[in-house]
Amino acid sequence: CTLFGRSEAELMALGRDGLVDPADPRQSELVGMRERTGRAQGQLRMLHADGSYFEAELSSSTYVDVDGRFASSLIVRDVTERERVAARQAQLTAILDATPDFVGSADPQGRLTFLNRAARRMLAIADTDELSEIGFARCHPAWAHQMIVEVGVPAAVRSGVWAGQSAIACADGRELPVSQVIVCLRDAQGRITSLATVARDLSDLHAAQEQQRALEARLLEAQKMESIGTLAGGVAHDFNNVLAAILGNL
């Protein structure tokens, strides 16, 4: 009664049609299920006394009571907040799946709990593959894993966050250079709940830097050659002057 904000008598008088959103298509499915099997379980939009709707999880069954009369039972639970959290989670997952960055999380024991679509693609892990038996060591080449274990994770545990450069061990054998951030997440009691990470591909940046270094090296070489040419020209000019003076005195 408290859930609906009505008295028992009001609930009895209103019946199912007065408590369920008539526009909810799930109602006919659940009614049909109960008529066929005697039981029904699912979710419906139901109505508070103030006119607002809430998402409800319900379980209903029909039976014959001790007097031989047909009766039914109904258990209703408000799951509005649970659905709101699930919707936010789905939205967040969609956002993370849209980014090309490697995004993941692991429990305090280092077992993976989440990988976005880009991370799964890099590691060749299917969307349906279970992550709980995969350690985050699989994500990195040996040297990067050692650095993260010895430097990154301890720093994140101490101060909440660590940032640095490491590498992702791609399924095709490549080591992908990345700029990586590790965040240590804690509950209200200060206990570590998970370690989250975001890693951004630095391949294009490294390629641009290498190209820049190559251009600078070529420029330096050209400048050296120009200096040598200038020096050679000066020496030849001086030699000609000396040679002219010698020949003029013969």
XYZ file of C-alpha atoms in Angstrom:
250
model
C 0.000 0.000 0.000
C 2.824 2.399 0.893
C 4.435 1.821 -2.503
C 1.320 3.109 -4.299
C 0.427 5.717 -1.679
C -3.072 4.235 -1.299
C -5.049 2.277 1.235
C -5.830 -1.412 0.778
C -9.465 -0.537 0.056
C -8.417 1.925 -2.662
C -6.174 -0.655 -4.262
C -8.949 -3.230 -4.292
C -11.360 -0.712 -5.812
C -8.939 0.421 -8.526
C -7.879 -3.075 -9.567
C -5.257 -3.764 -12.189
C -6.563 -1.265 -14.728
C -6.333 1.584 -12.225
C -2.757 0.833 -11.220
C -1.011 0.040 -14.502
C -0.118 2.439 -17.308
C -2.633 1.510 -20.041
C -0.095 2.441 -22.720
C 2.452 -0.127 -21.479
C 2.504 -2.931 -24.101
C 4.015 -5.358 -21.600
C 0.754 -5.605 -19.676
C -1.004 -7.808 -22.252
C 2.058 -10.067 -22.478
C 2.137 -10.622 -18.704
C -1.624 -11.171 -18.484
C -1.437 -13.713 -21.283
C 1.470 -15.462 -19.585
C -0.448 -15.777 -16.320
C -3.534 -17.090 -18.094
C -1.487 -19.743 -19.875
C 0.797 -20.856 -17.052
C -0.743 -19.528 -13.844
C 2.370 -17.428 -13.228
C 3.863 -14.228 -14.627
C 7.018 -12.285 -13.870
C 8.324 -9.105 -15.463
C 8.203 -5.318 -15.370
C 5.432 -2.747 -15.863
C 4.904 0.977 -15.502
C 2.608 1.451 -12.522
C 0.838 4.476 -11.051
C 1.413 6.294 -7.776
C -1.480 8.040 -6.014
C -0.009 11.418 -7.069
C -0.354 10.464 -10.740
C 3.344 9.777 -11.375
C 4.461 6.514 -12.924
C 7.220 4.237 -11.671
C 8.939 1.198 -13.108
C 7.872 -1.873 -11.158
C 9.133 -5.441 -11.075
C 6.265 -7.804 -10.330
C 5.575 -11.459 -9.788
C 1.992 -12.749 -9.995
C 0.454 -16.190 -9.669
C -3.024 -17.718 -9.518
C -4.109 -20.439 -7.101
C -7.115 -22.007 -5.391
C -7.481 -21.081 -1.716
C -8.539 -23.380 1.139
C -12.190 -22.661 0.420
C -11.788 -23.749 -3.176
C -12.041 -20.243 -4.536
C -9.912 -18.853 -7.348
C -7.403 -16.264 -6.068
C -4.257 -14.506 -7.177
C -1.180 -13.057 -5.508
C 0.940 -10.106 -6.585
C 4.355 -8.957 -5.377
C 5.466 -5.530 -6.586
C 8.853 -3.838 -6.175
C 9.817 -0.333 -7.299
C 12.908 -0.646 -9.536
C 12.910 2.924 -10.863
C 16.304 3.738 -9.373
C 17.773 0.459 -10.564
C 16.558 1.173 -14.096
C 17.891 4.727 -13.914
C 21.321 3.446 -12.880
C 21.216 0.811 -15.632
C 20.321 3.483 -18.195
C 23.225 5.693 -17.058
C 25.534 2.694 -17.201
C 24.372 1.860 -20.726
C 24.902 5.481 -21.788
C 28.392 5.538 -20.290
C 29.260 2.238 -21.978
C 28.050 3.595 -25.316
C 30.263 6.671 -24.892
C 33.297 4.577 -23.953
C 32.678 2.218 -26.870
C 32.636 5.181 -29.253
C 36.133 6.372 -28.323
C 39.186 4.967 -30.123
C 41.127 5.093 -26.849
C 41.880 1.937 -24.870
C 39.598 2.014 -21.796
C 39.533 -0.711 -19.158
C 39.217 -1.537 -15.491
C 40.424 -4.293 -13.196
C 39.629 -5.439 -9.669
C 42.220 -5.033 -6.873
C 43.628 -8.470 -7.780
C 44.345 -7.315 -11.347
C 41.549 -9.272 -13.052
C 39.884 -7.383 -15.883
C 36.303 -6.276 -15.250
C 35.711 -4.040 -18.272
C 37.185 -3.341 -21.702
C 35.654 -0.986 -24.223
C 35.256 -1.953 -27.868
C 38.591 -0.407 -28.934
C 40.482 -2.280 -26.214
C 38.829 -5.584 -27.098
C 39.713 -5.025 -30.742
C 43.373 -4.334 -29.914
C 43.607 -7.482 -27.771
C 41.402 -9.629 -30.059
C 38.907 -10.286 -27.263
C 35.336 -10.842 -28.498
C 32.419 -8.937 -26.972
C 31.076 -12.250 -25.661
C 34.377 -13.381 -24.082
C 34.439 -13.465 -20.282
C 37.001 -11.101 -18.728
C 37.135 -12.363 -15.143
C 39.892 -14.897 -15.880
C 42.060 -12.416 -17.812
C 44.703 -10.418 -15.957
C 45.740 -6.929 -17.042
C 49.224 -8.343 -17.734
C 47.809 -9.516 -21.055
C 47.314 -5.889 -22.085
C 50.994 -4.925 -22.021
C 54.385 -6.149 -23.231
C 56.634 -7.412 -20.433
C 58.596 -4.176 -19.947
C 55.462 -2.026 -19.800
C 53.728 -4.464 -17.444
C 56.718 -4.347 -15.100
C 56.716 -0.540 -15.125
C 52.988 -0.371 -14.392
C 53.224 -2.917 -11.554
C 56.286 -1.302 -9.978
C 55.578 2.373 -10.698
C 52.108 3.092 -12.123
C 49.830 1.149 -9.785
C 51.679 2.080 -6.556
C 51.575 5.749 -7.566
C 47.855 5.531 -8.343
C 47.188 3.841 -4.993
C 49.156 6.537 -3.152
C 47.811 9.641 -4.865
C 44.721 8.445 -6.725
C 46.090 8.807 -10.251
C 49.217 8.064 -12.299
C 50.078 9.221 -15.820
C 52.922 8.146 -18.052
C 53.889 6.512 -21.324
C 53.713 2.744 -21.800
C 52.606 0.330 -24.524
C 49.725 -1.999 -25.392
C 50.528 -5.530 -26.577
C 48.280 -5.854 -29.632
C 47.059 -9.232 -30.802
C 48.879 -8.821 -34.133
C 52.232 -8.639 -32.346
C 52.672 -4.864 -32.450
C 53.633 -2.815 -29.413
C 51.383 0.227 -29.545
C 52.968 3.248 -27.816
C 50.415 4.951 -25.579
C 49.972 7.789 -23.148
C 48.314 6.076 -20.182
C 46.427 7.188 -17.085
C 45.621 4.853 -14.176
C 42.996 5.889 -11.612
C 42.514 4.152 -8.255
C 38.821 4.031 -7.251
C 37.747 3.577 -3.619
C 34.465 3.085 -1.771
C 33.125 5.266 1.036
C 35.272 3.376 3.560
C 38.426 4.042 1.553
C 38.828 0.482 0.325
C 40.103 0.001 -3.231
C 37.285 -1.190 -5.485
C 38.966 -1.055 -8.877
C 41.726 0.367 -11.025
C 40.606 2.122 -14.201
C 42.800 3.091 -17.120
C 42.647 5.112 -20.317
C 45.411 4.798 -22.902
C 45.731 6.920 -26.041
C 47.596 5.769 -29.154
C 50.782 7.775 -29.698
C 51.749 6.096 -32.980
C 50.912 9.136 -35.114
C 52.703 11.464 -32.698
C 55.785 9.256 -32.638
C 55.734 9.002 -36.435
C 55.492 12.806 -36.710
C 58.347 13.221 -34.224
C 60.489 10.739 -36.156
C 59.735 12.585 -39.380
C 60.658 15.864 -37.680
C 63.954 14.385 -36.481
C 64.688 13.074 -39.997
C 63.989 16.513 -41.492
C 66.213 18.192 -38.905
C 68.985 15.675 -39.644
C 68.728 16.368 -43.393
C 68.724 20.125 -42.752
C 71.806 19.814 -40.552
C 73.534 17.755 -43.250
C 72.619 20.352 -45.883
C 73.981 23.119 -43.657
C 77.230 21.177 -43.200
C 77.571 20.707 -46.953
C 76.878 24.398 -47.489
C 79.562 25.296 -44.951
C 82.039 22.956 -46.615
C 81.205 24.458 -50.007
C 81.693 27.991 -48.663
C 85.004 27.007 -47.073
C 86.191 25.288 -50.254
C 85.232 28.335 -52.297
C 87.204 30.615 -49.971
C 90.280 28.386 -50.082
C 90.145 28.246 -53.888
C 89.845 32.039 -54.083
C 92.837 32.529 -51.796
C 94.869 29.972 -53.742
C 94.096 31.740 -57.010
C 95.248 35.045 -55.541
C 98.528 33.504 -54.364
C 99.029 31.723 -57.699
C 98.383 34.969 -59.611
C 100.968 36.806 -57.508
C 103.591 34.119 -58.120
C 102.982 34.042 -61.871
C 103.108 37.841 -62.013
C 106.644 37.872 -60.627
C 108.063 35.356 -63.138
